[in-house]
PDB file of C-alpha atoms in Angstrom:
ATOM      1  CA  UNK A1011       0.000   0.000   0.000  1.00 71.00           C
ATOM      2  CA  UNK A1012       1.603   3.322  -1.051  1.00 85.00           C
ATOM      3  CA  UNK A1013       2.384   5.601   1.880  1.00 93.00           C
ATOM      4  CA  UNK A1014       4.837   8.412   2.498  1.00 94.00           C
ATOM      5  CA  UNK A1015       7.910   6.192   2.213  1.00 96.00           C
ATOM      6  CA  UNK A1016       6.748   4.794  -1.154  1.00 95.00           C
ATOM      7  CA  UNK A1017       6.114   8.243  -2.599  1.00 96.00           C
ATOM      8  CA  UNK A1018       9.494   9.457  -1.313  1.00 96.00           C
ATOM      9  CA  UNK A1019      11.295   6.608  -3.100  1.00 96.00           C
ATOM     10  CA  UNK A1020       9.341   7.125  -6.319  1.00 96.00           C
ATOM     11  CA  UNK A1021      10.102  10.845  -6.269  1.00 97.00           C
ATOM     12  CA  UNK A1022      13.811  10.039  -5.891  1.00 96.00           C
ATOM     13  CA  UNK A1023      13.730   7.610  -8.839  1.00 96.00           C
ATOM     14  CA  UNK A1024      11.823  10.048 -11.054  1.00 98.00           C
ATOM     15  CA  UNK A1025      14.165  12.865 -10.092  1.00 98.00           C
ATOM     16  CA  UNK A1026      17.222  10.830 -11.083  1.00 97.00           C
ATOM     17  CA  UNK A1027      15.657   9.905 -14.428  1.00 97.00           C
ATOM     18  CA  UNK A1028      14.053  13.198 -15.477  1.00 98.00           C
ATOM     19  CA  UNK A1029      15.389  16.291 -13.734  1.00 98.00           C
ATOM     20  CA  UNK A1030      17.506  18.543 -15.930  1.00 97.00           C
ATOM     21  CA  UNK A1031      16.118  17.063 -19.161  1.00 97.00           C
ATOM     22  CA  UNK A1032      13.626  18.266 -21.759  1.00 98.00           C
ATOM     23  CA  UNK A1033      10.460  16.342 -22.476  1.00 98.00           C
ATOM     24  CA  UNK A1034      10.211  15.164 -26.070  1.00 98.00           C
ATOM     25  CA  UNK A1035       6.579  14.162 -25.546  1.00 97.00           C
ATOM     26  CA  UNK A1036       3.819  13.990 -22.954  1.00 97.00           C
ATOM     27  CA  UNK A1037       0.613  11.988 -22.942  1.00 98.00           C
ATOM     28  CA  UNK A1038      -2.113  12.633 -20.369  1.00 98.00           C
ATOM     29  CA  UNK A1039      -4.759   9.943 -20.551  1.00 97.00           C
ATOM     30  CA  UNK A1040      -7.402  11.756 -18.550  1.00 95.00           C
ATOM     31  CA  UNK A1041     -10.095  13.968 -20.117  1.00 95.00           C
ATOM     32  CA  UNK A1042      -9.134  17.228 -18.409  1.00 95.00           C
ATOM     33  CA  UNK A1043      -5.596  17.206 -19.844  1.00 97.00           C
ATOM     34  CA  UNK A1044      -5.946  15.101 -22.989  1.00 95.00           C
ATOM     35  CA  UNK A1045      -4.841  17.982 -25.235  1.00 96.00           C
ATOM     36  CA  UNK A1046      -2.017  19.239 -23.010  1.00 97.00           C
ATOM     37  CA  UNK A1047       1.400  19.027 -24.683  1.00 97.00           C
ATOM     38  CA  UNK A1048       4.506  19.596 -22.564  1.00 98.00           C
ATOM     39  CA  UNK A1049       7.059  18.621 -25.215  1.00 97.00           C
ATOM     40  CA  UNK A1050      10.090  20.905 -25.126  1.00 97.00           C
ATOM     41  CA  UNK A1051       9.533  21.829 -21.466  1.00 98.00           C
ATOM     42  CA  UNK A1052      12.283  21.180 -18.875  1.00 98.00           C
ATOM     43  CA  UNK A1053      11.749  18.952 -15.859  1.00 98.00           C
ATOM     44  CA  UNK A1054      13.044  21.101 -13.014  1.00 97.00           C
ATOM     45  CA  UNK A1055      12.316  19.012  -9.919  1.00 97.00           C
ATOM     46  CA  UNK A1056      10.377  16.078  -8.527  1.00 98.00           C
ATOM     47  CA  UNK A1057       9.433  16.109  -4.842  1.00 97.00           C
ATOM     48  CA  UNK A1058       7.242  14.206  -2.428  1.00 97.00           C
ATOM     49  CA  UNK A1059       4.817  16.014  -0.141  1.00 96.00           C
ATOM     50  CA  UNK A1060       3.331  13.477   2.234  1.00 95.00           C
ATOM     51  CA  UNK A1061       1.522  11.016  -0.030  1.00 95.00           C
ATOM     52  CA  UNK A1062       1.451  13.474  -2.952  1.00 97.00           C
ATOM     53  CA  UNK A1063       4.053  13.610  -5.715  1.00 97.00           C
ATOM     54  CA  UNK A1064       4.895  16.875  -7.489  1.00 97.00           C
ATOM     55  CA  UNK A1065       6.697  17.039 -10.837  1.00 98.00           C
ATOM     56  CA  UNK A1066       7.604  20.604 -11.778  1.00 98.00           C
ATOM     57  CA  UNK A1067       7.773  20.964 -15.554  1.00 98.00           C
ATOM     58  CA  UNK A1068       8.310  24.449 -16.917  1.00 96.00           C
ATOM     59  CA  UNK A1069       5.747  26.720 -15.295  1.00 96.00           C
ATOM     60  CA  UNK A1070       3.410  23.861 -14.426  1.00 98.00           C
ATOM     61  CA  UNK A1071       3.256  21.293 -11.643  1.00 98.00           C
ATOM     62  CA  UNK A1072       1.970  17.760 -12.220  1.00 98.00           C
ATOM     63  CA  UNK A1073       0.445  16.609  -8.930  1.00 98.00           C
ATOM     64  CA  UNK A1074      -0.438  12.958  -8.430  1.00 97.00           C
ATOM     65  CA  UNK A1075      -1.656  10.775  -5.590  1.00 96.00           C
ATOM     66  CA  UNK A1076      -1.216   6.999  -5.743  1.00 94.00           C
ATOM     67  CA  UNK A1077      -4.206   6.069  -3.553  1.00 90.00           C
ATOM     68  CA  UNK A1078      -4.418   2.290  -3.191  1.00 87.00           C
ATOM     69  CA  UNK A1079      -3.005   0.933  -6.454  1.00 91.00           C
ATOM     70  CA  UNK A1080      -1.125   3.744  -8.189  1.00 95.00           C
ATOM     71  CA  UNK A1081       2.558   3.709  -9.055  1.00 96.00           C
ATOM     72  CA  UNK A1082       5.148   5.440 -11.217  1.00 97.00           C
ATOM     73  CA  UNK A1083       7.560   3.371 -13.323  1.00 97.00           C
ATOM     74  CA  UNK A1084      10.727   4.545 -15.044  1.00 97.00           C
ATOM     75  CA  UNK A1085      11.928   2.882 -18.256  1.00 96.00           C
ATOM     76  CA  UNK A1086      15.309   3.562 -19.863  1.00 94.00           C
ATOM     77  CA  UNK A1087      15.712   3.500 -23.628  1.00 90.00           C
ATOM     78  CA  UNK A1088      17.729   0.487 -24.736  1.00 81.00           C
ATOM     79  CA  UNK A1089      21.371   1.357 -25.379  1.00 60.00           C
ATOM     80  CA  UNK A1090      22.623  -2.091 -26.408  1.00 57.00           C
ATOM     81  CA  UNK A1091      22.692  -3.475 -29.904  1.00 50.00           C
ATOM     82  CA  UNK A1092      19.931  -5.859 -30.879  1.00 52.00           C
ATOM     83  CA  UNK A1093      16.160  -5.882 -30.945  1.00 49.00           C
ATOM     84  CA  UNK A1094      15.718  -3.414 -28.050  1.00 60.00           C
ATOM     85  CA  UNK A1095      18.327  -0.902 -29.215  1.00 62.00           C
ATOM     86  CA  UNK A1096      16.847   2.586 -29.240  1.00 73.00           C
ATOM     87  CA  UNK A1097      13.500   1.414 -27.846  1.00 87.00           C
ATOM     88  CA  UNK A1098      11.848   1.590 -24.435  1.00 92.00           C
ATOM     89  CA  UNK A1099      11.115  -1.727 -22.704  1.00 93.00           C
ATOM     90  CA  UNK A1100       7.644  -3.172 -22.537  1.00 93.00           C
ATOM     91  CA  UNK A1101       5.650  -1.688 -19.674  1.00 96.00           C
ATOM     92  CA  UNK A1102       5.277  -3.858 -16.608  1.00 95.00           C
ATOM     93  CA  UNK A1103       1.620  -2.891 -16.171  1.00 96.00           C
ATOM     94  CA  UNK A1104      -1.280  -2.969 -18.657  1.00 97.00           C
ATOM     95  CA  UNK A1105      -1.317  -0.018 -21.056  1.00 97.00           C
ATOM     96  CA  UNK A1106      -4.966   0.756 -20.336  1.00 97.00           C
ATOM     97  CA  UNK A1107      -4.026   1.647 -16.730  1.00 97.00           C
ATOM     98  CA  UNK A1108      -1.507   4.320 -17.797  1.00 98.00           C
ATOM     99  CA  UNK A1109      -2.654   7.836 -16.926  1.00 98.00           C
ATOM    100  CA  UNK A1110       0.446   9.919 -17.643  1.00 98.00           C
ATOM    101  CA  UNK A1111       3.474   9.271 -19.880  1.00 98.00           C
ATOM    102  CA  UNK A1112       6.423  11.664 -19.837  1.00 98.00           C
ATOM    103  CA  UNK A1113       9.269  10.943 -22.251  1.00 97.00           C
ATOM    104  CA  UNK A1114      12.762  12.384 -22.605  1.00 97.00           C
ATOM    105  CA  UNK A1115      15.428  11.323 -25.087  1.00 96.00           C
ATOM    106  CA  UNK A1116      16.498   8.398 -22.912  1.00 95.00           C
ATOM    107  CA  UNK A1117      13.905   7.940 -20.167  1.00 97.00           C
ATOM    108  CA  UNK A1118      10.179   7.350 -19.933  1.00 97.00           C
ATOM    109  CA  UNK A1119       8.104   7.843 -16.778  1.00 98.00           C
ATOM    110  CA  UNK A1120       4.663   6.235 -16.688  1.00 98.00           C
ATOM    111  CA  UNK A1121       2.054   6.779 -13.989  1.00 98.00           C
ATOM    112  CA  UNK A1122      -0.291   3.796 -13.675  1.00 98.00           C
ATOM    113  CA  UNK A1123      -3.675   3.678 -11.891  1.00 97.00           C
ATOM    114  CA  UNK A1124      -3.117   7.090 -10.318  1.00 96.00           C
ATOM    115  CA  UNK A1125      -5.814   7.953  -7.807  1.00 94.00           C
ATOM    116  CA  UNK A1126      -5.427  11.660  -8.551  1.00 95.00           C
ATOM    117  CA  UNK A1127      -3.788  13.553 -11.389  1.00 97.00           C
ATOM    118  CA  UNK A1128      -3.851  17.335 -11.667  1.00 97.00           C
ATOM    119  CA  UNK A1129      -1.834  19.843 -13.669  1.00 98.00           C
ATOM    120  CA  UNK A1130      -1.738  23.326 -12.204  1.00 97.00           C
ATOM    121  CA  UNK A1131       0.357  26.485 -12.391  1.00 97.00           C
ATOM    122  CA  UNK A1132       3.315  26.252 -10.052  1.00 95.00           C
ATOM    123  CA  UNK A1133       2.145  29.437  -8.366  1.00 94.00           C
ATOM    124  CA  UNK A1134      -0.951  27.541  -7.173  1.00 96.00           C
ATOM    125  CA  UNK A1135       0.916  24.487  -5.904  1.00 95.00           C
ATOM    126  CA  UNK A1136       1.281  25.641  -2.307  1.00 93.00           C
ATOM    127  CA  UNK A1137      -2.378  26.620  -2.024  1.00 96.00           C
ATOM    128  CA  UNK A1138      -3.548  23.277  -3.449  1.00 95.00           C
ATOM    129  CA  UNK A1139      -1.728  21.350  -0.706  1.00 96.00           C
ATOM    130  CA  UNK A1140      -1.970  23.920   2.064  1.00 95.00           C
ATOM    131  CA  UNK A1141      -4.327  21.701   4.065  1.00 95.00           C
ATOM    132  CA  UNK A1142      -1.600  19.121   4.652  1.00 96.00           C
ATOM    133  CA  UNK A1143       0.105  18.941   8.011  1.00 97.00           C
ATOM    134  CA  UNK A1144       3.897  18.739   8.474  1.00 97.00           C
ATOM    135  CA  UNK A1145       5.544  16.164   6.207  1.00 97.00           C
ATOM    136  CA  UNK A1146       7.199  13.369   8.201  1.00 97.00           C
ATOM    137  CA  UNK A1147       9.863  13.000   5.496  1.00 97.00           C
ATOM    138  CA  UNK A1148      10.142  16.666   4.623  1.00 94.00           C
ATOM    139  CA  UNK A1149      13.220  18.784   5.299  1.00 91.00           C
ATOM    140  CA  UNK A1150      11.030  21.190   7.263  1.00 89.00           C
ATOM    141  CA  UNK A1151       9.372  18.567   9.486  1.00 96.00           C
ATOM    142  CA  UNK A1152       7.859  20.327  12.511  1.00 96.00           C
ATOM    143  CA  UNK A1153       6.983  17.937  15.328  1.00 95.00           C
ATOM    144  CA  UNK A1154       5.580  20.687  17.529  1.00 95.00           C
ATOM    145  CA  UNK A1155       3.165  21.824  14.806  1.00 97.00           C
ATOM    146  CA  UNK A1156       2.064  18.218  14.223  1.00 97.00           C
ATOM    147  CA  UNK A1157       1.483  17.824  17.956  1.00 95.00           C
ATOM    148  CA  UNK A1158      -0.525  21.050  18.057  1.00 95.00           C
ATOM    149  CA  UNK A1159      -2.742  19.826  15.219  1.00 96.00           C
ATOM    150  CA  UNK A1160      -3.272  16.443  16.847  1.00 96.00           C
ATOM    151  CA  UNK A1161      -4.303  18.126  20.096  1.00 95.00           C
ATOM    152  CA  UNK A1162      -6.828  20.335  18.317  1.00 93.00           C
ATOM    153  CA  UNK A1163      -9.388  17.566  18.889  1.00 92.00           C
ATOM    154  CA  UNK A1164      -8.383  15.635  21.988  1.00 93.00           C
ATOM    155  CA  UNK A1165     -11.518  13.482  21.852  1.00 92.00           C
ATOM    156  CA  UNK A1166     -10.336  11.842  18.658  1.00 93.00           C
ATOM    157  CA  UNK A1167      -8.736   8.402  18.772  1.00 94.00           C
ATOM    158  CA  UNK A1168      -5.018   8.299  18.060  1.00 95.00           C
ATOM    159  CA  UNK A1169      -5.581   5.711  15.304  1.00 94.00           C
ATOM    160  CA  UNK A1170      -7.846   8.085  13.412  1.00 94.00           C
ATOM    161  CA  UNK A1171      -5.820  11.216  14.152  1.00 95.00           C
ATOM    162  CA  UNK A1172      -2.582   9.712  12.795  1.00 95.00           C
ATOM    163  CA  UNK A1173      -4.305   8.883   9.521  1.00 93.00           C
ATOM    164  CA  UNK A1174      -5.636  12.413   8.987  1.00 94.00           C
ATOM    165  CA  UNK A1175      -3.219  14.121   6.590  1.00 95.00           C
ATOM    166  CA  UNK A1176      -4.294  17.498   7.940  1.00 95.00           C
ATOM    167  CA  UNK A1177      -2.451  16.637  11.169  1.00 97.00           C
ATOM    168  CA  UNK A1178       0.720  15.191   9.667  1.00 97.00           C
ATOM    169  CA  UNK A1179       1.444  13.966   6.164  1.00 97.00           C
ATOM    170  CA  UNK A1180       2.732  10.559   5.146  1.00 96.00           C
ATOM    171  CA  UNK A1181       1.096   7.966   7.406  1.00 96.00           C
ATOM    172  CA  UNK A1182      -1.196   5.408   5.801  1.00 93.00           C
ATOM    173  CA  UNK A1183      -2.971   2.372   7.113  1.00 92.00           C
ATOM    174  CA  UNK A1184       0.115   0.160   7.363  1.00 94.00           C
ATOM    175  CA  UNK A1185       2.145   2.630   9.384  1.00 96.00           C
ATOM    176  CA  UNK A1186      -0.670   3.652  11.713  1.00 95.00           C
ATOM    177  CA  UNK A1187      -1.172   0.003  12.749  1.00 96.00           C
ATOM    178  CA  UNK A1188       2.563  -0.495  13.248  1.00 97.00           C
ATOM    179  CA  UNK A1189       3.122   2.795  15.077  1.00 97.00           C
ATOM    180  CA  UNK A1190       0.324   2.079  17.546  1.00 96.00           C
ATOM    181  CA  UNK A1191       1.717  -1.416  18.186  1.00 97.00           C
ATOM    182  CA  UNK A1192       5.287  -0.230  18.665  1.00 95.00           C
ATOM    183  CA  UNK A1193       4.039   2.511  20.985  1.00 94.00           C
ATOM    184  CA  UNK A1194       1.980  -0.172  22.746  1.00 94.00           C
ATOM    185  CA  UNK A1195      -1.126   1.944  22.641  1.00 95.00           C
ATOM    186  CA  UNK A1196      -4.555   0.793  21.517  1.00 95.00           C
ATOM    187  CA  UNK A1197      -5.591   2.725  18.365  1.00 95.00           C
ATOM    188  CA  UNK A1198      -8.886   3.714  20.023  1.00 94.00           C
ATOM    189  CA  UNK A1199      -7.156   5.573  22.884  1.00 94.00           C
ATOM    190  CA  UNK A1200      -8.070   9.257  22.769  1.00 94.00           C
ATOM    191  CA  UNK A1201      -5.398  11.754  21.825  1.00 94.00           C
ATOM    192  CA  UNK A1202      -5.930  13.703  25.032  1.00 92.00           C
ATOM    193  CA  UNK A1203      -5.258  10.621  27.138  1.00 91.00           C
ATOM    194  CA  UNK A1204      -1.742  10.329  25.725  1.00 89.00           C
ATOM    195  CA  UNK A1205      -0.653  13.513  27.434  1.00 65.00           C
ATOM    196  CA  UNK A1206      -0.969  12.157  30.980  1.00 48.00           C
ATOM    197  CA  UNK A1207      -3.448  13.008  33.685  1.00 34.00           C
ATOM    198  CA  UNK A1208      -4.316  16.608  34.656  1.00 39.00           C
ATOM    199  CA  UNK A1209      -1.865  16.470  37.571  1.00 35.00           C
ATOM    200  CA  UNK A1210       1.001  15.597  35.241  1.00 37.00           C
ATOM    201  CA  UNK A1211       1.195  11.876  35.980  1.00 42.00           C
ATOM    202  CA  UNK A1212       2.497  10.130  32.838  1.00 44.00           C
ATOM    203  CA  UNK A1213       0.339   7.538  31.115  1.00 45.00           C
ATOM    204  CA  UNK A1214       1.181   3.829  31.378  1.00 42.00           C
ATOM    205  CA  UNK A1215       1.405   2.977  27.695  1.00 43.00           C
ATOM    206  CA  UNK A1216       4.730   1.679  26.425  1.00 46.00           C
ATOM    207  CA  UNK A1217       7.053   2.417  23.539  1.00 46.00           C
ATOM    208  CA  UNK A1218       9.749   0.922  21.339  1.00 51.00           C
ATOM    209  CA  UNK A1219      12.102   1.828  18.535  1.00 51.00           C
ATOM    210  CA  UNK A1220      11.204   1.209  14.889  1.00 51.00           C
ATOM    211  CA  UNK A1221      13.234  -2.000  14.639  1.00 52.00           C
ATOM    212  CA  UNK A1222      12.451  -3.676  17.927  1.00 55.00           C
ATOM    213  CA  UNK A1223       9.513  -4.934  20.011  1.00 52.00           C
ATOM    214  CA  UNK A1224       7.799  -2.745  22.587  1.00 47.00           C
ATOM    215  CA  UNK A1225       9.731  -2.284  25.792  1.00 43.00           C
ATOM    216  CA  UNK A1226       8.336  -2.363  29.305  1.00 41.00           C
ATOM    217  CA  UNK A1227       9.058   1.306  29.970  1.00 39.00           C
ATOM    218  CA  UNK A1228       6.061   3.540  30.707  1.00 42.00           C
ATOM    219  CA  UNK A1229       5.405   7.044  29.504  1.00 50.00           C
ATOM    220  CA  UNK A1230       4.305   7.287  25.876  1.00 59.00           C
ATOM    221  CA  UNK A1231       3.281  10.800  24.920  1.00 85.00           C
ATOM    222  CA  UNK A1232       2.410  12.339  21.585  1.00 92.00           C
ATOM    223  CA  UNK A1233       6.001  13.522  21.286  1.00 90.00           C
ATOM    224  CA  UNK A1234       7.266   9.952  21.556  1.00 89.00           C
ATOM    225  CA  UNK A1235       4.690   8.710  19.037  1.00 96.00           C
ATOM    226  CA  UNK A1236       5.699  11.446  16.590  1.00 96.00           C
ATOM    227  CA  UNK A1237       9.370  10.606  17.037  1.00 94.00           C
ATOM    228  CA  UNK A1238       8.612   6.943  16.407  1.00 94.00           C
ATOM    229  CA  UNK A1239       6.597   7.799  13.286  1.00 96.00           C
ATOM    230  CA  UNK A1240       9.374   9.988  11.918  1.00 96.00           C
ATOM    231  CA  UNK A1241      12.055   7.330  12.469  1.00 95.00           C
ATOM    232  CA  UNK A1242       9.907   4.508  11.104  1.00 95.00           C
ATOM    233  CA  UNK A1243       9.139   6.303   7.835  1.00 96.00           C
ATOM    234  CA  UNK A1244      12.703   7.590   7.500  1.00 96.00           C
ATOM    235  CA  UNK A1245      14.185   4.102   7.809  1.00 94.00           C
ATOM    236  CA  UNK A1246      11.772   2.699   5.241  1.00 94.00           C
ATOM    237  CA  UNK A1247      12.273   5.551   2.790  1.00 94.00           C
ATOM    238  CA  UNK A1248      15.748   4.072   2.219  1.00 88.00           C
ATOM    239  CA  UNK A1249      14.552   0.488   1.708  1.00 87.00           C
ATOM    240  CA  UNK A1250      13.266  -1.139  -1.447  1.00 85.00           C
ATOM    241  CA  UNK A1251      10.949  -3.303   0.651  1.00 87.00           C
ATOM    242  CA  UNK A1252       9.078  -1.928   3.617  1.00 91.00           C
ATOM    243  CA  UNK A1253       9.755  -3.586   6.961  1.00 91.00           C
ATOM    244  CA  UNK A1254       8.958  -2.593  10.511  1.00 93.00           C
ATOM    245  CA  UNK A1255      10.231  -5.713  12.286  1.00 92.00           C
ATOM    246  CA  UNK A1256      13.928  -5.337  11.608  1.00 80.00           C
ATOM    247  CA  UNK A1257      16.586  -5.374   8.934  1.00 65.00           C
ATOM    248  CA  UNK A1258      16.543  -7.114   5.549  1.00 65.00           C
ATOM    249  CA  UNK A1259      15.658 -10.773   5.812  1.00 68.00           C
ATOM    250  CA  UNK A1260      13.403 -10.364   8.837  1.00 64.00           C
ATOM    251  CA  UNK A1261      10.133 -12.245   8.629  1.00 79.00           C
ATOM    252  CA  UNK A1262       7.379 -11.338   8.775  1.00 90.00           C
ATOM    253  CA  UNK A1263       7.720  -7.759   7.546  1.00 91.00           C
ATOM    254  CA  UNK A1264       5.148  -6.333   9.958  1.00 94.00           C
ATOM    255  CA  UNK A1265       4.378  -6.698  13.656  1.00 96.00           C
ATOM    256  CA  UNK A1266       0.585  -6.640  13.247  1.00 97.00           C
ATOM    257  CA  UNK A1267      -0.509  -5.288   9.863  1.00 96.00           C
ATOM    258  CA  UNK A1268      -2.108  -7.965   7.687  1.00 94.00           C
ATOM    259  CA  UNK A1269      -1.535 -10.647  10.368  1.00 95.00           C
ATOM    260  CA  UNK A1270      -5.107 -11.258  11.532  1.00 96.00           C
ATOM    261  CA  UNK A1271      -5.356 -14.417  13.619  1.00 96.00           C
ATOM    262  CA  UNK A1272      -1.590 -14.916  13.704  1.00 97.00           C
ATOM    263  CA  UNK A1273       0.423 -14.934  16.911  1.00 96.00           C
ATOM    264  CA  UNK A1274       1.797 -11.642  18.190  1.00 96.00           C
ATOM    265  CA  UNK A1275       5.574 -11.683  17.821  1.00 93.00           C
ATOM    266  CA  UNK A1276       5.917 -10.384  21.363  1.00 93.00           C
ATOM    267  CA  UNK A1277       3.309 -12.174  23.490  1.00 95.00           C
ATOM    268  CA  UNK A1278       1.806 -14.823  21.139  1.00 96.00           C
ATOM    269  CA  UNK A1279      -1.744 -13.475  21.508  1.00 97.00           C
ATOM    270  CA  UNK A1280      -3.746 -13.618  18.287  1.00 98.00           C
ATOM    271  CA  UNK A1281      -3.698 -10.405  16.261  1.00 97.00           C
ATOM    272  CA  UNK A1282      -7.094  -8.758  15.788  1.00 97.00           C
ATOM    273  CA  UNK A1283      -8.389  -7.047  12.654  1.00 95.00           C
ATOM    274  CA  UNK A1284     -11.023  -4.359  13.178  1.00 92.00           C
ATOM    275  CA  UNK A1285     -12.287  -1.104  11.695  1.00 88.00           C
ATOM    276  CA  UNK A1286     -11.566   2.327  13.062  1.00 84.00           C
ATOM    277  CA  UNK A1287     -12.623   5.479  11.308  1.00 71.00           C
ATOM    278  CA  UNK A1288     -14.982   8.412  11.233  1.00 62.00           C
ATOM    279  CA  UNK A1289     -18.155   8.710   9.219  1.00 60.00           C
ATOM    280  CA  UNK A1290     -17.026  11.860   7.446  1.00 55.00           C
ATOM    281  CA  UNK A1291     -13.836  10.201   6.200  1.00 54.00           C
ATOM    282  CA  UNK A1292     -15.750   7.032   5.339  1.00 51.00           C
ATOM    283  CA  UNK A1293     -18.238   8.928   3.159  1.00 50.00           C
ATOM    284  CA  UNK A1294     -15.430  10.678   1.298  1.00 46.00           C
ATOM    285  CA  UNK A1295     -13.480   7.406   0.975  1.00 44.00           C
ATOM    286  CA  UNK A1296     -10.387   9.316   2.061  1.00 45.00           C
ATOM    287  CA  UNK A1297      -8.799   6.577   4.126  1.00 47.00           C
ATOM    288  CA  UNK A1298      -8.846   2.866   4.690  1.00 60.00           C
ATOM    289  CA  UNK A1299     -10.555   2.003   7.980  1.00 79.00           C
ATOM    290  CA  UNK A1300      -8.965  -1.404   8.663  1.00 88.00           C
ATOM    291  CA  UNK A1301      -6.737  -1.557  11.736  1.00 93.00           C
ATOM    292  CA  UNK A1302      -4.664  -4.386  13.230  1.00 96.00           C
ATOM    293  CA  UNK A1303      -3.577  -4.647  16.857  1.00 97.00           C
ATOM    294  CA  UNK A1304      -2.633  -7.052  19.635  1.00 98.00           C
ATOM    295  CA  UNK A1305      -5.303  -7.082  22.361  1.00 97.00           C
ATOM    296  CA  UNK A1306      -2.707  -8.029  24.982  1.00 96.00           C
ATOM    297  CA  UNK A1307       0.109  -5.615  24.120  1.00 96.00           C
ATOM    298  CA  UNK A1308      -2.440  -2.899  23.310  1.00 96.00           C
ATOM    299  CA  UNK A1309      -5.271  -3.249  25.836  1.00 94.00           C
ATOM    300  CA  UNK A1310      -8.485  -1.484  24.916  1.00 91.00           C
ATOM    301  CA  UNK A1311      -9.239   1.761  26.752  1.00 88.00           C
ATOM    302  CA  UNK A1312     -11.752   1.615  29.576  1.00 80.00           C
ATOM    303  CA  UNK A1313     -15.187   3.170  28.888  1.00 72.00           C
TER     304      UNK A1313
END
């Protein structure tokens, strides 16, 4: 499932392939931009902003969102002698799923099954994404601002609040399940409860690093959850395969996500799959509501 780490890696690959080159052709296979021709325009930069990808071409910005199934592929023109010399390789996904094709003299970038695709003047780029919270993988990550946004509604569950891109950008359904497990907090715990009691007594939830099981040390706060989220996405932005359980070769890849009915790697309790979301988000189909957790390591909050 594409999340902030996936988009970060795809932006890096597209940047390496395209930046500093002129497009020799463009093909937008969506009605709104079917006649748009960017041939001759320079590709100036490719950046990730949370789960959005921005390709700045001339005076325009191509903004895409992968949603559940989208991806960008890069194909290099064949340089060897033989049948493929001077040609681009066959696409690894069906042609009818291509939504955007950008071609330079030696590279071709193809966006498949993109959940969103918009082309807008670069001057409008900031306004279009102004609703997003601080980017966990951005150079200007601001943990205090993310914390302030999370605390804006303290009656919201932490599992829902982490998924809301208006609070912080980059977390999807996989990471929210894993972050809550590693922090040893039930995803239904209210945000306000993570800040301790009114007299300053710390909560009794427990935390861990991104590559190890939860510890037995008390005192998880929003600051610790945000630090965990930042480190977890940062580590995986450098990996070709996402893992939260350790280094390459670790199995399974995840502590709880996708492991319904399987034994918890820490306590051997069976992992539970449930739904956690808000009606407004559900109606807009903004986020996936499925959540995974260990009922022993992450006890449910008391009514």
